[in-house]
PDB file of C-alpha atoms in Angstrom:
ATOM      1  CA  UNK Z 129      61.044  60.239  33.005  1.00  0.00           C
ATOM      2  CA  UNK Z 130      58.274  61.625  35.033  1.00  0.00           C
ATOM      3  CA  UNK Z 131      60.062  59.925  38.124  1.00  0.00           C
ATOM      4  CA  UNK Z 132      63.376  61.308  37.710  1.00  0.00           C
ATOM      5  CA  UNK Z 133      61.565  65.334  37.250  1.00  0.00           C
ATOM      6  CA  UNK Z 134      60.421  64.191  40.687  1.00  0.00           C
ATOM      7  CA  UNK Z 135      63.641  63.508  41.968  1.00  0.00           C
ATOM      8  CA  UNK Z 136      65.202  66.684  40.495  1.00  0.00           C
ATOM      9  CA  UNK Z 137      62.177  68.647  41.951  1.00  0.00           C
ATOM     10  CA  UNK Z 138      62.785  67.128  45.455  1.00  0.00           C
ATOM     11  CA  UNK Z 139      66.332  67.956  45.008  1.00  0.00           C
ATOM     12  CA  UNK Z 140      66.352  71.503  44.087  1.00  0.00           C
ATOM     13  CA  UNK Z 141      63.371  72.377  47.198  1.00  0.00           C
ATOM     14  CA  UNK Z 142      66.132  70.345  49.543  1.00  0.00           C
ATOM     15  CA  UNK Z 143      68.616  72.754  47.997  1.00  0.00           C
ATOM     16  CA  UNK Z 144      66.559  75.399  48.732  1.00  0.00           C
ATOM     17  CA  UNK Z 145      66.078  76.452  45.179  1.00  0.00           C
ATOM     18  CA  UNK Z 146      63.328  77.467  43.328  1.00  0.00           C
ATOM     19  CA  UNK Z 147      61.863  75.318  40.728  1.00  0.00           C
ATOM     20  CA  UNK Z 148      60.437  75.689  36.830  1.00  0.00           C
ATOM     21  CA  UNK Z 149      58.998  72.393  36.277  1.00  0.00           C
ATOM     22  CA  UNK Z 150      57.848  72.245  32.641  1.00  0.00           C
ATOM     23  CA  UNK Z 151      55.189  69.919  31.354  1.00  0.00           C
ATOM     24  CA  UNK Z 152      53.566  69.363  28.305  1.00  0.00           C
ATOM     25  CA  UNK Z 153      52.950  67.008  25.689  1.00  0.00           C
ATOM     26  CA  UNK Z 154      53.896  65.864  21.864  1.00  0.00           C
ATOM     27  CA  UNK Z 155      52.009  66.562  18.590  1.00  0.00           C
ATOM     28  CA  UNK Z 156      50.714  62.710  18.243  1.00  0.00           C
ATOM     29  CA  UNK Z 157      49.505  63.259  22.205  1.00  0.00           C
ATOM     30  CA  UNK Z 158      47.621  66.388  21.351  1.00  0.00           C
ATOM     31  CA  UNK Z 159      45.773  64.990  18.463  1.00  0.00           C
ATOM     32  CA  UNK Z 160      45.030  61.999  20.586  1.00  0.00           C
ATOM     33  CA  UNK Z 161      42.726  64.097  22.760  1.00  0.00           C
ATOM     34  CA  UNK Z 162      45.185  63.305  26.082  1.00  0.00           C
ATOM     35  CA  UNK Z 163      46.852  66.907  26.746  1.00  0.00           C
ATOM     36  CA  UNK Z 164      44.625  67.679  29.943  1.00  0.00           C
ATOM     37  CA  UNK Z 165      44.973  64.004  31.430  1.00  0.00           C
ATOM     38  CA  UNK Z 166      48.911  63.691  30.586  1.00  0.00           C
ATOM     39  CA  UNK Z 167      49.538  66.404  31.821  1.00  0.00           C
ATOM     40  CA  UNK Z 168      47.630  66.619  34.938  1.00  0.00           C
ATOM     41  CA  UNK Z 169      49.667  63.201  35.207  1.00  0.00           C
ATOM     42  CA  UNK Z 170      53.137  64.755  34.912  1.00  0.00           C
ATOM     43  CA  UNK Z 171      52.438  66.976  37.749  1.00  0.00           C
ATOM     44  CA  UNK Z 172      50.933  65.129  39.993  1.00  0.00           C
ATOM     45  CA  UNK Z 173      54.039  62.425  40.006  1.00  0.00           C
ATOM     46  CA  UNK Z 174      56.665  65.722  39.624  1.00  0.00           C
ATOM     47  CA  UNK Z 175      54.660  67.121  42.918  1.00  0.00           C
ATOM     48  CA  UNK Z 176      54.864  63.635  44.900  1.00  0.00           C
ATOM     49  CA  UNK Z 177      56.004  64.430  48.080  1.00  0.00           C
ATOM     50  CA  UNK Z 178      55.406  67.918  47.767  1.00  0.00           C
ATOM     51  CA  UNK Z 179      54.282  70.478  51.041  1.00  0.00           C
ATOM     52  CA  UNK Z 180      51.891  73.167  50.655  1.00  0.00           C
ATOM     53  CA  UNK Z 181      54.879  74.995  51.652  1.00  0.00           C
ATOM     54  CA  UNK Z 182      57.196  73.798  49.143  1.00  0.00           C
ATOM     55  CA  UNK Z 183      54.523  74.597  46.679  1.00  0.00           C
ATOM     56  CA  UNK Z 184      55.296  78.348  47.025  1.00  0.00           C
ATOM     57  CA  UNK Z 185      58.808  77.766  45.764  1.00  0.00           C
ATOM     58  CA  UNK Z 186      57.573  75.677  42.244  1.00  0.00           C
ATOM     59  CA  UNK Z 187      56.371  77.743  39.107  1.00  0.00           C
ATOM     60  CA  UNK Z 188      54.820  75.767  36.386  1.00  0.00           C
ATOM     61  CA  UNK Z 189      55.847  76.073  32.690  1.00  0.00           C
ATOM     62  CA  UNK Z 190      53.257  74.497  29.944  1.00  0.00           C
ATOM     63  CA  UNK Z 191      55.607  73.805  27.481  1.00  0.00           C
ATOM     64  CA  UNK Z 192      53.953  71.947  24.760  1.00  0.00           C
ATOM     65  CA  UNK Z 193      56.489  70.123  22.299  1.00  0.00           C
ATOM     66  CA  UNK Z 194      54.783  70.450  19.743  1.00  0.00           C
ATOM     67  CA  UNK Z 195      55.082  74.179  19.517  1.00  0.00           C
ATOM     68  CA  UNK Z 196      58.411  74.982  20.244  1.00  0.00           C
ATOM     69  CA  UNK Z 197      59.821  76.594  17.118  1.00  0.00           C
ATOM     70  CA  UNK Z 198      56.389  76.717  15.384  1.00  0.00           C
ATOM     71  CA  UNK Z 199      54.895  80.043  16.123  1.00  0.00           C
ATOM     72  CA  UNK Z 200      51.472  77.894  17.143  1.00  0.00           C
ATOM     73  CA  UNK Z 201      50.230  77.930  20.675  1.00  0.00           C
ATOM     74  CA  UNK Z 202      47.734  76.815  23.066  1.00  0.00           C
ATOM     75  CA  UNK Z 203      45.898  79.179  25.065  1.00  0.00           C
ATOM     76  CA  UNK Z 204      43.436  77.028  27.526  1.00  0.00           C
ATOM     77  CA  UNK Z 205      46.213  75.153  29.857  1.00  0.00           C
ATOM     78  CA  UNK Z 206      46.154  77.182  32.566  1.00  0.00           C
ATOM     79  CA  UNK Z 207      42.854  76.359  33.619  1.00  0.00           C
ATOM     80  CA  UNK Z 208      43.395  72.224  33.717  1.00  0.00           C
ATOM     81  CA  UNK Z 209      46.307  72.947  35.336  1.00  0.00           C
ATOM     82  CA  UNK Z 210      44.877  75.183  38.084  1.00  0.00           C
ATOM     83  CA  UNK Z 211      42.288  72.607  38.250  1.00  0.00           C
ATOM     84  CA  UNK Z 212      45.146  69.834  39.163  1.00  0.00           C
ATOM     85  CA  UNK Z 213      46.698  71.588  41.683  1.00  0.00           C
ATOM     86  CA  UNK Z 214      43.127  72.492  43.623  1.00  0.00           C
ATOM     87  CA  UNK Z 215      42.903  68.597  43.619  1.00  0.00           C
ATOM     88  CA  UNK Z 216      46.213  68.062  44.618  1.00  0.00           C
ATOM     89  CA  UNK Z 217      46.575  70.673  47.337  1.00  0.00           C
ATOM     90  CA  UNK Z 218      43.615  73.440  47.404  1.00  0.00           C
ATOM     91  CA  UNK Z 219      41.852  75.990  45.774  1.00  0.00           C
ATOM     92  CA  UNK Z 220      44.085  78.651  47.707  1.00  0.00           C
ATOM     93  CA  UNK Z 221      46.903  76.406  46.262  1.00  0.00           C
ATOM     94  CA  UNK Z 222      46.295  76.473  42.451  1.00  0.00           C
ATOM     95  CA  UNK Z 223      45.226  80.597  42.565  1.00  0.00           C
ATOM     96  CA  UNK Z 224      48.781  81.103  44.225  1.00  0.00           C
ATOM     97  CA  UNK Z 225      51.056  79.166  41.825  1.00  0.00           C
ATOM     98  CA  UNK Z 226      52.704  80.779  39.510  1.00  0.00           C
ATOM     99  CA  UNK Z 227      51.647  79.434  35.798  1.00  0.00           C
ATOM    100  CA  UNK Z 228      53.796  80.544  32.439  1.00  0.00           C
ATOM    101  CA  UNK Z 229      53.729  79.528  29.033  1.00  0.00           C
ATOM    102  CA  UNK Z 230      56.578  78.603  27.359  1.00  0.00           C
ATOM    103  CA  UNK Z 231      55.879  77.146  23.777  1.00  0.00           C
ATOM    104  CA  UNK Z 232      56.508  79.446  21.752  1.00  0.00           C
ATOM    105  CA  UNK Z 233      55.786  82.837  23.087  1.00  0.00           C
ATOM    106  CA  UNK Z 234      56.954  85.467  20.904  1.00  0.00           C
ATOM    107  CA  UNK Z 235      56.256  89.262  20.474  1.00  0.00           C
ATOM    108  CA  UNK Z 236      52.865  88.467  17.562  1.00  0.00           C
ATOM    109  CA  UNK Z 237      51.920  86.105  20.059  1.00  0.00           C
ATOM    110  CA  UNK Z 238      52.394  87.399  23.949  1.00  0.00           C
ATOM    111  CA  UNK Z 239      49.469  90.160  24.018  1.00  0.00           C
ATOM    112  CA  UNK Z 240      46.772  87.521  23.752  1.00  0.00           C
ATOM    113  CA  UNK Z 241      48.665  84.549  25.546  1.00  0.00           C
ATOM    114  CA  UNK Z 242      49.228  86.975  28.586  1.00  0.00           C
ATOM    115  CA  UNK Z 243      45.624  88.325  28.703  1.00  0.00           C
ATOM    116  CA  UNK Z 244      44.817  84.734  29.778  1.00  0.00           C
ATOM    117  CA  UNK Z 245      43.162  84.729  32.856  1.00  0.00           C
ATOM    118  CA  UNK Z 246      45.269  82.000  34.480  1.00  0.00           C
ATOM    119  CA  UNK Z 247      48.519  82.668  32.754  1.00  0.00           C
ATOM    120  CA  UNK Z 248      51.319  84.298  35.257  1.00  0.00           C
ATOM    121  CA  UNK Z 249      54.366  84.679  32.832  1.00  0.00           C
ATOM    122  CA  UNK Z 250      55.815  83.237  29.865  1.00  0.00           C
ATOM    123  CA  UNK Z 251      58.792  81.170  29.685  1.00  0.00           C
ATOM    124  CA  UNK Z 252      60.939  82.537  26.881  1.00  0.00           C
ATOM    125  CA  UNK Z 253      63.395  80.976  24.544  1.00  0.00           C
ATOM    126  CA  UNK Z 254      64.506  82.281  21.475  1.00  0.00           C
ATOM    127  CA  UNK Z 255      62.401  85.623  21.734  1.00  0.00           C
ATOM    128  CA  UNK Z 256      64.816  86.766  24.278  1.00  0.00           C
ATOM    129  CA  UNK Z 257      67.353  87.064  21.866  1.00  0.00           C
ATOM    130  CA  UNK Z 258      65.930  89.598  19.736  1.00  0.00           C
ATOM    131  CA  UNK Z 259      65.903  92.691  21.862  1.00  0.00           C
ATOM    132  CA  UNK Z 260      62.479  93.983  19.972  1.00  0.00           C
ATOM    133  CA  UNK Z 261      60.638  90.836  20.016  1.00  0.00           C
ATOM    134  CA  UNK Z 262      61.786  90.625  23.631  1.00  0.00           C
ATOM    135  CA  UNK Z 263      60.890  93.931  24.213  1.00  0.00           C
ATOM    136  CA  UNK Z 264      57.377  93.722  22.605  1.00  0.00           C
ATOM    137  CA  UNK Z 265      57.106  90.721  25.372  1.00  0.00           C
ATOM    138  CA  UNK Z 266      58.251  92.721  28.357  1.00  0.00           C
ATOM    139  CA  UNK Z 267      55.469  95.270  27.204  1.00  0.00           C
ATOM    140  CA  UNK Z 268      52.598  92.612  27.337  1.00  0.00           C
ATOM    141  CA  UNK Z 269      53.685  91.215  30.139  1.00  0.00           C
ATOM    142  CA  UNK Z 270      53.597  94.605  32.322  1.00  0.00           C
ATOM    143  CA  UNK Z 271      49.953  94.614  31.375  1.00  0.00           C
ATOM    144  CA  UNK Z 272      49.238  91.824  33.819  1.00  0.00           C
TER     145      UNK Z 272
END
């Protein structure tokens, strides 16, 4: 549940760790027109509790159900999510924070996914097992 992500989050900042919180949402949410507002949810309950300074240790991984596996992404996340965390903490805040992607991001896909203005990284899964898709990532990536 959204509570328990916030209890694991508060756990691994006490443990000094570093912290991937991933949120996103499921194919019936999507085509309900809810993404931005469920999402903007699960972070805001994940970050309860949360310091500015504890902020620098989270990264944030959109990582939309729906696509994993599917070879289809969303590209406009990073903005609404920026936009939660200026609300949340400040505008300083959400430009810091690191933001990846991680449904789905594979070598046809990184190039435009990474020229996103917002998005930091990408959150790989089964990309990283194929060393030429991976390294087709690695290459759009180090144009950021």
């Amino acid at each position: 549940t959204d509570v328990t992500v916030n209890q694991r989050v508060r756990a691994a900042l006490n443990e000094g760790l570093t912290v991937i919180l991933c949120v996103g949402e499921y194919l019936e949410q999507r085509e309900q027109g809810i993404t931005a507002e469920l999402v903007a949810m699960q972070v805001k309950i994940a970050l309860d509790g949360v310091s500015k300074e504890e902020l620098k240790r989270i990264i944030i991984a959109y990582e939309p159900v729906w696509a994993i596996g599917t070879g289809q992404t969303e590209s406009t996340f990073a903005k609404s999510l920026r936009k939660t965390i200026a609300e949340l903490y400040c505008e300083n805040c959400a430009n810091a924070i690191t933001i990846q992607y991680g449904g789905s991001m594979n070598a046809k896909n990184a190039d435009e996914l990474l020229s996103q203005p917002d998005v930091d990284g990408g959150l790989i899964g089964g990309a990283s097992l194929k060393a030429p898709d991976f390294a087709a990532i690695v290459t759009a990536a180090s144009k950021l």
